Tab-separated table of C-alpha atoms and ligand atoms in Angstrom:
chain	number	residue	atom	x	y	z
A	15	UNK	CA	105.969	85.475	89.784
A	16	UNK	CA	107.488	85.316	86.355
A	17	UNK	CA	109.629	88.454	86.102
A	18	UNK	CA	111.590	90.376	88.663
A	19	UNK	CA	113.838	93.407	88.492
A	20	UNK	CA	117.530	92.521	88.356
A	21	UNK	CA	119.376	91.980	91.616
A	22	UNK	CA	120.401	95.233	93.246
A	23	UNK	CA	118.225	97.246	90.878
A	24	UNK	CA	115.117	98.764	92.335
A	25	UNK	CA	111.833	100.139	91.138
A	26	UNK	CA	111.057	103.465	92.713
A	27	UNK	CA	107.356	103.570	93.460
A	28	UNK	CA	104.898	106.160	94.707
A	29	UNK	CA	104.596	107.551	97.313
A	30	UNK	CA	108.425	107.522	97.456
A	31	UNK	CA	108.642	109.143	94.012
A	32	UNK	CA	107.173	112.333	95.389
A	33	UNK	CA	110.088	112.504	97.846
A	34	UNK	CA	112.367	112.220	94.819
A	35	UNK	CA	110.520	115.014	93.063
A	36	UNK	CA	110.887	117.221	96.111
A	37	UNK	CA	114.636	116.605	96.244
A	38	UNK	CA	115.036	117.250	92.536
A	39	UNK	CA	112.935	120.419	92.690
A	40	UNK	CA	114.953	121.766	95.640
A	41	UNK	CA	118.175	121.012	93.770
A	42	UNK	CA	117.031	122.750	90.579
A	43	UNK	CA	115.893	125.772	92.547
A	44	UNK	CA	119.162	126.201	94.430
A	45	UNK	CA	121.396	125.405	91.458
A	46	UNK	CA	119.673	128.158	89.522
A	47	UNK	CA	120.549	130.736	92.174
A	48	UNK	CA	124.202	129.725	91.808
A	49	UNK	CA	124.074	129.890	88.022
A	50	UNK	CA	124.316	126.147	87.348
A	51	UNK	CA	122.572	124.919	84.205
A	52	UNK	CA	121.379	121.400	83.549
A	53	UNK	CA	123.291	119.055	81.284
A	54	UNK	CA	121.773	115.696	80.268
A	55	UNK	CA	124.279	113.062	79.336
A	56	UNK	CA	124.007	109.501	78.034
A	57	UNK	CA	124.064	106.632	80.513
A	58	UNK	CA	126.364	104.625	78.256
A	59	UNK	CA	129.855	105.617	77.118
A	60	UNK	CA	133.025	104.138	75.671
A	61	UNK	CA	134.781	102.145	78.359
A	62	UNK	CA	138.075	104.028	77.929
A	63	UNK	CA	136.447	107.180	79.274
A	64	UNK	CA	136.249	105.573	82.698
A	65	UNK	CA	139.438	103.504	82.618
A	66	UNK	CA	141.749	106.458	82.242
A	67	UNK	CA	139.958	109.028	84.330
A	68	UNK	CA	138.719	107.062	87.349
A	69	UNK	CA	141.937	105.041	87.425
A	70	UNK	CA	142.606	101.432	86.518
A	71	UNK	CA	143.359	100.366	90.058
A	72	UNK	CA	140.261	101.766	91.727
A	73	UNK	CA	137.390	99.601	93.015
A	74	UNK	CA	135.052	101.074	90.445
A	75	UNK	CA	137.190	100.101	87.469
A	76	UNK	CA	138.539	96.843	88.851
A	77	UNK	CA	135.300	95.369	90.132
A	78	UNK	CA	132.228	97.475	89.709
A	79	UNK	CA	131.772	98.480	86.096
A	80	UNK	CA	128.946	97.240	83.904
A	81	UNK	CA	131.038	96.715	80.795
A	82	UNK	CA	129.839	94.995	77.624
A	83	UNK	CA	130.832	94.669	74.019
A	84	UNK	CA	128.211	95.988	71.632
A	85	UNK	CA	127.291	94.505	68.275
A	86	UNK	CA	130.216	96.248	66.609
A	87	UNK	CA	132.581	94.756	69.174
A	88	UNK	CA	133.185	98.071	70.910
A	89	UNK	CA	133.632	98.043	74.658
A	90	UNK	CA	130.917	100.159	76.282
A	91	UNK	CA	130.131	100.830	79.934
A	92	UNK	CA	127.049	101.962	81.824
A	93	UNK	CA	128.294	105.072	83.593
A	94	UNK	CA	129.410	104.406	87.171
A	95	UNK	CA	129.659	108.147	87.870
A	96	UNK	CA	128.950	111.473	86.219
A	97	UNK	CA	132.158	113.479	86.109
A	98	UNK	CA	134.065	111.562	83.418
A	99	UNK	CA	131.113	111.635	80.961
A	100	UNK	CA	130.612	115.284	81.816
A	101	UNK	CA	134.211	116.183	81.014
A	102	UNK	CA	133.980	114.158	77.797
A	103	UNK	CA	130.983	116.305	76.770
A	104	UNK	CA	132.618	119.514	78.017
A	105	UNK	CA	135.567	118.940	75.716
A	106	UNK	CA	133.571	117.491	72.807
A	107	UNK	CA	131.242	120.510	72.641
A	108	UNK	CA	133.902	123.125	73.469
A	109	UNK	CA	131.907	124.270	76.478
A	110	UNK	CA	135.163	125.783	77.748
A	111	UNK	CA	134.578	128.638	75.303
A	112	UNK	CA	131.854	129.980	77.578
A	113	UNK	CA	132.986	132.551	80.141
A	114	UNK	CA	134.301	130.877	83.329
A	115	UNK	CA	133.231	129.560	85.684
A	116	UNK	CA	131.309	127.127	83.517
A	117	UNK	CA	128.717	125.629	85.835
A	118	UNK	CA	126.581	122.585	85.123
A	119	UNK	CA	124.445	120.124	87.016
A	120	UNK	CA	123.089	116.695	86.213
A	121	UNK	CA	120.783	114.139	87.770
A	122	UNK	CA	120.276	110.554	86.794
A	123	UNK	CA	121.090	106.879	87.252
A	124	UNK	CA	124.573	105.457	87.750
A	125	UNK	CA	125.524	101.784	87.607
A	126	UNK	CA	128.006	99.848	89.700
A	127	UNK	CA	128.204	96.106	90.049
A	128	UNK	CA	128.470	96.100	93.831
A	129	UNK	CA	127.226	93.606	96.386
A	130	UNK	CA	123.685	94.826	97.049
A	131	UNK	CA	123.105	95.831	100.667
A	132	UNK	CA	121.580	98.675	102.633
A	133	UNK	CA	122.736	101.877	100.952
A	134	UNK	CA	124.289	100.074	97.971
A	135	UNK	CA	122.363	99.377	94.828
A	136	UNK	CA	123.630	98.403	91.400
A	137	UNK	CA	121.573	101.136	89.831
A	138	UNK	CA	121.509	104.234	91.989
A	139	UNK	CA	121.005	107.914	91.342
A	140	UNK	CA	123.160	110.952	91.722
A	141	UNK	CA	122.585	114.661	91.593
A	142	UNK	CA	125.848	116.394	90.844
A	143	UNK	CA	127.393	119.723	89.956
A	144	UNK	CA	130.592	120.624	88.121
A	145	UNK	CA	132.225	124.066	88.120
A	146	UNK	CA	135.169	124.674	85.818
A	147	UNK	CA	137.639	127.397	85.022
A	148	UNK	CA	138.372	128.667	88.528
A	149	UNK	CA	141.441	127.696	90.509
A	150	UNK	CA	140.725	129.954	93.477
A	151	UNK	CA	139.804	128.155	96.755
A	152	UNK	CA	136.887	130.532	97.084
A	153	UNK	CA	134.942	128.371	94.639
A	154	UNK	CA	135.818	125.183	96.552
A	155	UNK	CA	134.220	126.677	99.654
A	156	UNK	CA	131.286	127.953	97.633
A	157	UNK	CA	130.606	124.482	96.206
A	158	UNK	CA	130.758	122.852	99.643
A	159	UNK	CA	128.506	125.534	101.041
A	160	UNK	CA	126.051	124.982	98.172
A	161	UNK	CA	125.971	121.269	98.955
A	162	UNK	CA	125.189	121.864	102.612
A	163	UNK	CA	122.569	124.448	101.786
A	164	UNK	CA	120.867	121.958	99.491
A	165	UNK	CA	120.899	119.222	102.129
A	166	UNK	CA	119.463	121.654	104.647
A	167	UNK	CA	116.762	122.717	102.221
A	168	UNK	CA	115.829	119.083	101.607
A	169	UNK	CA	115.553	118.612	105.362
A	170	UNK	CA	118.621	116.480	106.070
A	171	UNK	CA	119.731	116.918	109.651
A	172	UNK	CA	123.087	115.913	111.085
A	173	UNK	CA	125.014	116.325	107.866
A	174	UNK	CA	128.674	116.206	108.881
A	175	UNK	CA	131.026	117.850	106.447
A	176	UNK	CA	134.557	116.448	106.265
A	177	UNK	CA	137.227	118.114	104.209
A	178	UNK	CA	140.823	117.393	103.335
A	179	UNK	CA	143.436	118.050	100.715
A	180	UNK	CA	144.849	115.032	98.939
A	181	UNK	CA	147.722	116.963	97.393
A	182	UNK	CA	148.817	117.037	93.778
A	183	UNK	CA	151.220	115.239	91.434
A	184	UNK	CA	154.052	117.187	93.066
A	185	UNK	CA	153.463	116.157	96.642
A	186	UNK	CA	151.635	112.848	96.363
A	187	UNK	CA	154.677	110.659	95.503
A	188	UNK	CA	156.347	111.469	98.831
A	189	UNK	CA	153.124	110.731	100.714
A	190	UNK	CA	152.664	107.504	98.794
A	191	UNK	CA	156.208	106.448	99.652
A	192	UNK	CA	155.684	107.263	103.344
A	193	UNK	CA	152.456	105.250	103.361
A	194	UNK	CA	154.143	102.253	101.771
A	195	UNK	CA	156.867	102.511	104.320
A	196	UNK	CA	154.313	102.545	107.137
A	197	UNK	CA	152.304	99.606	105.754
A	198	UNK	CA	155.324	97.490	104.787
A	199	UNK	CA	155.779	95.688	108.122
A	200	UNK	CA	152.098	95.302	108.971
A	201	UNK	CA	150.703	94.181	105.640
A	202	UNK	CA	149.751	90.831	107.173
A	203	UNK	CA	146.974	92.574	109.118
A	204	UNK	CA	145.189	93.791	106.009
A	205	UNK	CA	142.551	92.253	103.735
A	206	UNK	CA	143.518	90.710	100.394
A	207	UNK	CA	142.267	93.753	98.501
A	208	UNK	CA	144.521	96.013	100.539
A	209	UNK	CA	147.508	93.718	99.996
A	210	UNK	CA	146.965	94.240	96.302
A	211	UNK	CA	146.380	97.964	96.758
A	212	UNK	CA	149.703	98.196	98.556
A	213	UNK	CA	151.517	97.725	95.272
A	214	UNK	CA	149.142	99.473	92.910
A	215	UNK	CA	147.438	102.249	94.819
A	216	UNK	CA	148.380	102.358	98.532
A	217	UNK	CA	146.281	105.488	99.127
A	218	UNK	CA	143.184	103.342	98.654
A	219	UNK	CA	144.068	101.383	101.792
A	220	UNK	CA	143.021	104.499	103.709
A	221	UNK	CA	139.505	104.092	102.312
A	222	UNK	CA	139.035	100.369	103.008
A	223	UNK	CA	135.882	99.631	105.008
A	224	UNK	CA	137.160	96.306	106.459
A	225	UNK	CA	137.557	96.550	110.233
A	226	UNK	CA	141.013	94.931	110.326
A	227	UNK	CA	142.226	97.514	107.824
A	228	UNK	CA	140.650	100.400	109.719
A	229	UNK	CA	142.547	99.244	112.832
A	230	UNK	CA	145.713	98.458	110.900
A	231	UNK	CA	146.006	101.936	109.517
A	232	UNK	CA	145.893	103.672	112.920
A	233	UNK	CA	148.860	106.002	113.115
A	234	UNK	CA	149.475	106.086	109.367
A	235	UNK	CA	151.142	109.230	108.022
A	236	UNK	CA	148.783	112.133	107.369
A	237	UNK	CA	148.537	113.592	103.897
A	238	UNK	CA	148.367	117.073	105.378
A	239	UNK	CA	152.017	116.782	106.503
A	240	UNK	CA	153.122	116.093	102.940
A	241	UNK	CA	151.337	118.882	101.076
A	242	UNK	CA	153.560	121.088	98.920
A	243	UNK	CA	153.527	124.859	99.352
A	244	UNK	CA	150.872	125.469	96.694
A	245	UNK	CA	148.586	122.733	98.036
A	246	UNK	CA	148.958	124.009	101.594
A	247	UNK	CA	148.134	127.520	100.490
A	248	UNK	CA	145.094	126.269	98.577
A	249	UNK	CA	143.859	124.188	101.506
A	250	UNK	CA	144.311	127.113	103.882
A	251	UNK	CA	142.304	129.219	101.437
A	252	UNK	CA	139.482	126.664	101.333
A	253	UNK	CA	139.295	126.669	105.116
A	254	UNK	CA	139.460	130.443	105.283
A	255	UNK	CA	136.444	130.744	102.992
A	256	UNK	CA	134.549	127.919	104.684
A	257	UNK	CA	134.807	129.875	107.909
A	258	UNK	CA	133.866	133.098	106.152
A	259	UNK	CA	130.735	131.400	104.790
A	260	UNK	CA	129.970	129.895	108.234
A	261	UNK	CA	130.195	126.340	106.923
A	262	UNK	CA	130.693	123.882	109.784
A	263	UNK	CA	133.317	121.282	108.842
A	264	UNK	CA	136.018	119.074	110.251
A	265	UNK	CA	139.338	118.209	108.648
A	266	UNK	CA	139.634	114.474	108.060
A	267	UNK	CA	143.055	113.662	106.604
A	268	UNK	CA	141.967	110.020	106.285
A	269	UNK	CA	139.482	110.930	103.600
A	270	UNK	CA	140.416	109.511	100.216
A	271	UNK	CA	138.198	109.449	97.209
A	272	UNK	CA	137.604	106.310	95.207
A	273	UNK	CA	138.469	108.042	91.963
A	274	UNK	CA	141.975	108.899	90.834
A	275	UNK	CA	141.234	112.163	89.055
A	276	UNK	CA	140.796	114.103	92.271
A	277	UNK	CA	143.556	116.374	93.594
A	278	UNK	CA	143.783	118.947	96.370
A	279	UNK	CA	140.307	119.491	97.834
A	280	UNK	CA	138.269	116.393	98.685
A	281	UNK	CA	135.148	116.343	100.829
A	282	UNK	CA	132.368	114.094	102.002
A	283	UNK	CA	129.098	114.633	103.750
A	284	UNK	CA	128.260	111.907	106.211
A	285	UNK	CA	125.217	111.063	108.211
A	286	UNK	CA	126.070	108.702	111.003
A	287	UNK	CA	122.521	107.366	111.353
A	288	UNK	CA	122.970	105.562	108.022
A	289	UNK	CA	125.327	102.917	109.420
A	290	UNK	CA	128.191	101.619	107.316
A	291	UNK	CA	127.188	103.361	104.095
A	292	UNK	CA	127.168	106.757	105.706
A	293	UNK	CA	128.387	109.011	102.879
A	294	UNK	CA	125.457	110.878	101.379
A	295	UNK	CA	127.507	113.098	99.091
A	296	UNK	CA	131.101	113.499	98.045
A	297	UNK	CA	133.247	115.544	95.754
A	298	UNK	CA	136.521	117.195	95.049
A	299	UNK	CA	138.773	119.084	92.701
A	300	UNK	CA	139.948	117.626	89.390
A	301	UNK	CA	142.369	120.061	87.810
A	302	UNK	CA	143.988	117.734	85.266
A	303	UNK	CA	140.934	115.989	83.893
A	304	UNK	CA	139.897	118.348	81.086
A	305	UNK	CA	143.415	118.265	79.700
A	306	UNK	CA	143.491	114.495	79.926
A	307	UNK	CA	140.363	114.390	77.774
A	308	UNK	CA	142.113	116.494	75.128
A	309	UNK	CA	140.810	119.889	76.199
A	310	UNK	CA	142.694	122.948	77.423
A	311	UNK	CA	144.238	123.175	80.870
A	312	UNK	CA	141.128	124.031	82.852
A	313	UNK	CA	140.596	123.297	86.548
A	314	UNK	CA	137.351	121.851	87.874
A	315	UNK	CA	135.556	120.949	91.058
A	316	UNK	CA	132.289	119.149	91.724
A	317	UNK	CA	130.248	116.876	93.918
A	318	UNK	CA	127.638	114.156	93.645
A	319	UNK	CA	124.821	113.369	96.052
A	320	UNK	CA	123.572	109.811	96.435
A	321	UNK	CA	119.834	110.296	96.093
A	322	UNK	CA	118.793	106.908	97.553
A	323	UNK	CA	120.705	107.605	100.735
A	324	UNK	CA	119.046	111.008	101.041
A	325	UNK	CA	115.616	109.487	100.492
A	326	UNK	CA	116.315	106.955	103.265
A	327	UNK	CA	116.829	109.855	105.641
A	328	UNK	CA	113.505	111.371	104.667
A	329	UNK	CA	111.166	108.418	105.182
A	330	UNK	CA	108.056	109.027	107.195
A	331	UNK	CA	107.314	112.263	105.392
A	332	UNK	CA	103.910	112.584	103.792
A	333	UNK	CA	103.980	112.469	100.025
A	334	UNK	CA	101.662	115.440	99.627
A	335	UNK	CA	99.431	113.381	97.352
A	336	UNK	CA	96.338	113.805	99.487
A	337	UNK	CA	93.455	113.212	97.154
A	338	UNK	CA	91.736	114.685	94.106
A	339	UNK	CA	90.471	118.254	94.339
A	340	UNK	CA	87.246	117.146	92.734
A	341	UNK	CA	85.558	113.905	91.738
A	342	UNK	CA	82.934	114.184	88.988
A	343	UNK	CA	80.212	111.538	89.168
A	344	UNK	CA	78.033	111.032	86.088
A	345	UNK	CA	74.679	109.287	85.922
A	346	UNK	CA	73.994	109.239	82.166
A	347	UNK	CA	76.076	108.983	79.040
A	348	UNK	CA	75.376	112.633	78.247
A	349	UNK	CA	76.531	113.579	81.759
A	350	UNK	CA	79.583	111.344	81.266
A	351	UNK	CA	80.587	113.373	78.217
A	352	UNK	CA	80.004	116.672	80.016
A	353	UNK	CA	82.149	115.609	83.000
A	354	UNK	CA	84.938	114.436	80.691
A	355	UNK	CA	85.053	117.879	79.059
A	356	UNK	CA	84.822	119.710	82.401
A	357	UNK	CA	87.612	117.531	83.822
A	358	UNK	CA	89.945	118.557	81.004
A	359	UNK	CA	89.188	122.249	81.547
A	360	UNK	CA	89.712	122.033	85.309
A	361	UNK	CA	92.944	120.053	84.938
A	362	UNK	CA	94.242	122.772	82.645
A	363	UNK	CA	93.846	125.090	85.641
A	364	UNK	CA	95.906	122.754	87.807
A	365	UNK	CA	93.186	120.886	89.699
A	366	UNK	CA	93.462	117.153	90.223
A	367	UNK	CA	90.206	115.827	88.794
A	368	UNK	CA	88.869	112.273	88.663
A	369	UNK	CA	85.862	111.088	86.660
A	370	UNK	CA	84.020	107.805	86.401
A	371	UNK	CA	84.422	105.592	83.363
A	372	UNK	CA	81.532	103.192	83.504
A	373	UNK	CA	77.837	103.265	84.169
A	374	UNK	CA	78.239	102.180	87.761
A	375	UNK	CA	75.738	103.286	90.378
A	376	UNK	CA	76.049	106.558	92.227
A	377	UNK	CA	76.830	104.537	95.324
A	378	UNK	CA	79.805	102.845	93.808
A	379	UNK	CA	81.057	106.099	92.267
A	380	UNK	CA	80.787	107.746	95.694
A	381	UNK	CA	82.678	104.843	97.196
A	382	UNK	CA	85.504	105.425	94.726
A	383	UNK	CA	85.534	109.142	95.523
A	384	UNK	CA	85.773	108.240	99.193
A	385	UNK	CA	88.596	105.772	98.678
A	386	UNK	CA	90.554	108.359	96.724
A	387	UNK	CA	89.844	110.880	99.482
A	388	UNK	CA	88.338	113.383	97.047
A	389	UNK	CA	87.979	116.844	98.561
A	390	UNK	CA	84.894	117.764	96.541
A	391	UNK	CA	82.278	115.741	94.709
A	392	UNK	CA	79.955	116.917	91.945
A	393	UNK	CA	77.157	114.636	90.787
A	394	UNK	CA	75.912	115.253	87.259
A	395	UNK	CA	72.685	113.465	86.246
A	396	UNK	CA	69.766	114.234	83.950
A	397	UNK	CA	68.437	117.068	86.153
A	398	UNK	CA	71.827	118.744	86.306
A	399	UNK	CA	72.192	118.479	82.543
A	400	UNK	CA	68.779	120.090	82.095
A	401	UNK	CA	69.439	122.969	84.487
A	402	UNK	CA	73.167	123.164	83.721
A	403	UNK	CA	73.785	123.561	87.432
A	404	UNK	CA	75.072	121.117	89.985
A	405	UNK	CA	75.915	120.903	93.661
A	406	UNK	CA	79.555	120.998	94.768
A	407	UNK	CA	79.767	118.883	97.880
A	408	UNK	CA	82.753	119.691	100.065
A	409	UNK	CA	83.675	116.331	101.594
A	410	UNK	CA	85.712	117.855	104.399
A	411	UNK	CA	83.286	120.340	105.973
A	412	UNK	CA	80.165	118.799	104.353
A	413	UNK	CA	78.991	122.151	102.936
A	414	UNK	CA	77.131	122.216	99.627
A	415	UNK	CA	77.208	125.013	97.081
A	416	UNK	CA	75.170	125.150	93.903
A	417	UNK	CA	77.127	126.174	90.828
A	418	UNK	CA	76.684	126.487	87.074
A	419	UNK	CA	78.166	123.508	85.181
A	420	UNK	CA	80.956	125.700	84.026
A	421	UNK	CA	84.674	125.189	84.647
A	422	UNK	CA	85.259	128.839	85.590
A	423	UNK	CA	82.579	128.864	88.276
A	424	UNK	CA	83.497	125.446	89.669
A	425	UNK	CA	87.116	126.507	89.822
A	426	UNK	CA	86.254	129.725	91.639
A	427	UNK	CA	84.217	127.905	94.284
A	428	UNK	CA	86.737	125.126	94.815
A	429	UNK	CA	89.682	127.485	95.002
A	430	UNK	CA	87.721	129.701	97.368
A	431	UNK	CA	86.929	126.789	99.644
A	432	UNK	CA	90.499	125.585	99.880
B	21	ATP	P1	131.177	104.547	99.071
B	21	ATP	O1	132.424	104.824	99.816
B	21	ATP	O2	129.931	104.608	99.899
B	21	ATP	O3	131.266	103.328	98.189
B	21	ATP	P2	131.904	106.068	96.789
B	21	ATP	O4	133.159	106.745	97.181
B	21	ATP	O5	131.987	104.849	95.953
B	21	ATP	O6	131.027	105.778	98.082
B	21	ATP	P3	131.121	108.266	95.101
B	21	ATP	O7	131.668	107.713	93.855
B	21	ATP	O8	131.828	109.371	95.750
B	21	ATP	O9	130.889	107.073	96.147
B	21	ATP	O10	129.577	108.666	94.886
B	21	ATP	C1	128.961	109.748	95.550
B	21	ATP	C2	127.766	109.287	96.374
B	21	ATP	O11	126.964	108.383	95.633
B	21	ATP	C3	128.145	108.489	97.609
B	21	ATP	O12	128.466	109.335	98.642
B	21	ATP	C4	126.885	107.713	97.879
B	21	ATP	O13	125.935	108.521	98.563
B	21	ATP	C5	126.353	107.426	96.513
B	21	ATP	N1	126.666	106.056	96.086
B	21	ATP	C6	127.838	105.579	95.617
B	21	ATP	N2	127.741	104.282	95.303
B	21	ATP	C7	126.450	103.913	95.590
B	21	ATP	C8	125.695	102.688	95.470
B	21	ATP	N3	126.236	101.579	94.983
B	21	ATP	N4	124.397	102.709	95.854
B	21	ATP	C9	123.826	103.834	96.328
B	21	ATP	N5	124.476	105.005	96.456
B	21	ATP	C10	125.760	105.052	96.095
B	22	MG	MG1	131.965	102.827	96.308
């Protein structure tokens, strides 16, 4: 074969696409009830947008970004995530002037140059929400509860919700120092990446997926013990409201997000049947980000769902694409024109209609109808054109009903027989 999709980048084919449509439709429906509106953002941005916000010493920025120089020698990057571009747009279009909370959702492809493996593609898709302008922990709990409701609606079972607080600029330095202290004498046990992280971003060691590092960090200090008064109060508030909203969760102080803009609330939804790449969705609070992008001091919180990982959990479901409602066979060119017109009228009413395109025999047209699993077949030949009536053959119960060659009547009979 001459051409192939790039490594780690997948075509999404039917019938899987209908699973995607179902997920997207469920998301749109639920987001609407929470007052989230869709925002569509470019997939390519200035590189600086990601460097500053995600953090220069994170895996995404250090290793995973698709960064190029364009023809004008500008550095551009295919977005590795949605929040930084969102905040760029939020500030650029003064969306903060709308009454808070400002609530938006997005869906679309993200790009990370990762080693392709199960659950990790280089182009993958996220559905995410962002809610800005509210500091109160009530909204943190509401966002987490929305995420779980969506997963439930999609049909994801065993979604484990883990929550923590990762503190703020006030309390994080002390935690960072305690971590460094803890890791200092055992650094030999850790992978090369973690040795580097030790200097630059020791919190990231807590997120390393290498087994030696997972073992090496047993007994490390817990972020919860270092939270300042305000962060503790906020985290208590989040948990209070999670309980109020009957959201099942566990506190996992080992949870760290791979993006530096997060503070206080961080959460992940895991499904342990997925193996190593078990996070299906993740999010957190980002109170300083709007200001960093040149906007006013406005807090924010959001999450992103990894659509591929959700789809993996849904395999085996029927795609609902069962077969055409009606197949119109035609036995003359005049009949071919009539069926083409009828097909258009019936499709306008929402029926899935197939016609034949050549002068093939009735037998071969019937064979095609069969292969497509058509629910009804109408044969239009010279006699039918003369009488302007035809027989609607129901292929499931084998009944036959005579009908005028008229879209309204055909529709009525087919709808009635469904
Ligand atoms: P991980 O720890 O699995 O690398 P992450 O912290 O890099 O995840 P986020 O940036 O929080 O991921 O993205 C949110 C969700 O997007 C993840 O929980 C996951 O479901 C999905 N995701 C992230 N990277 C990929 C990828 N390369 N391929 C497929 N899905 C991904
Ligand atoms: Mg990652």
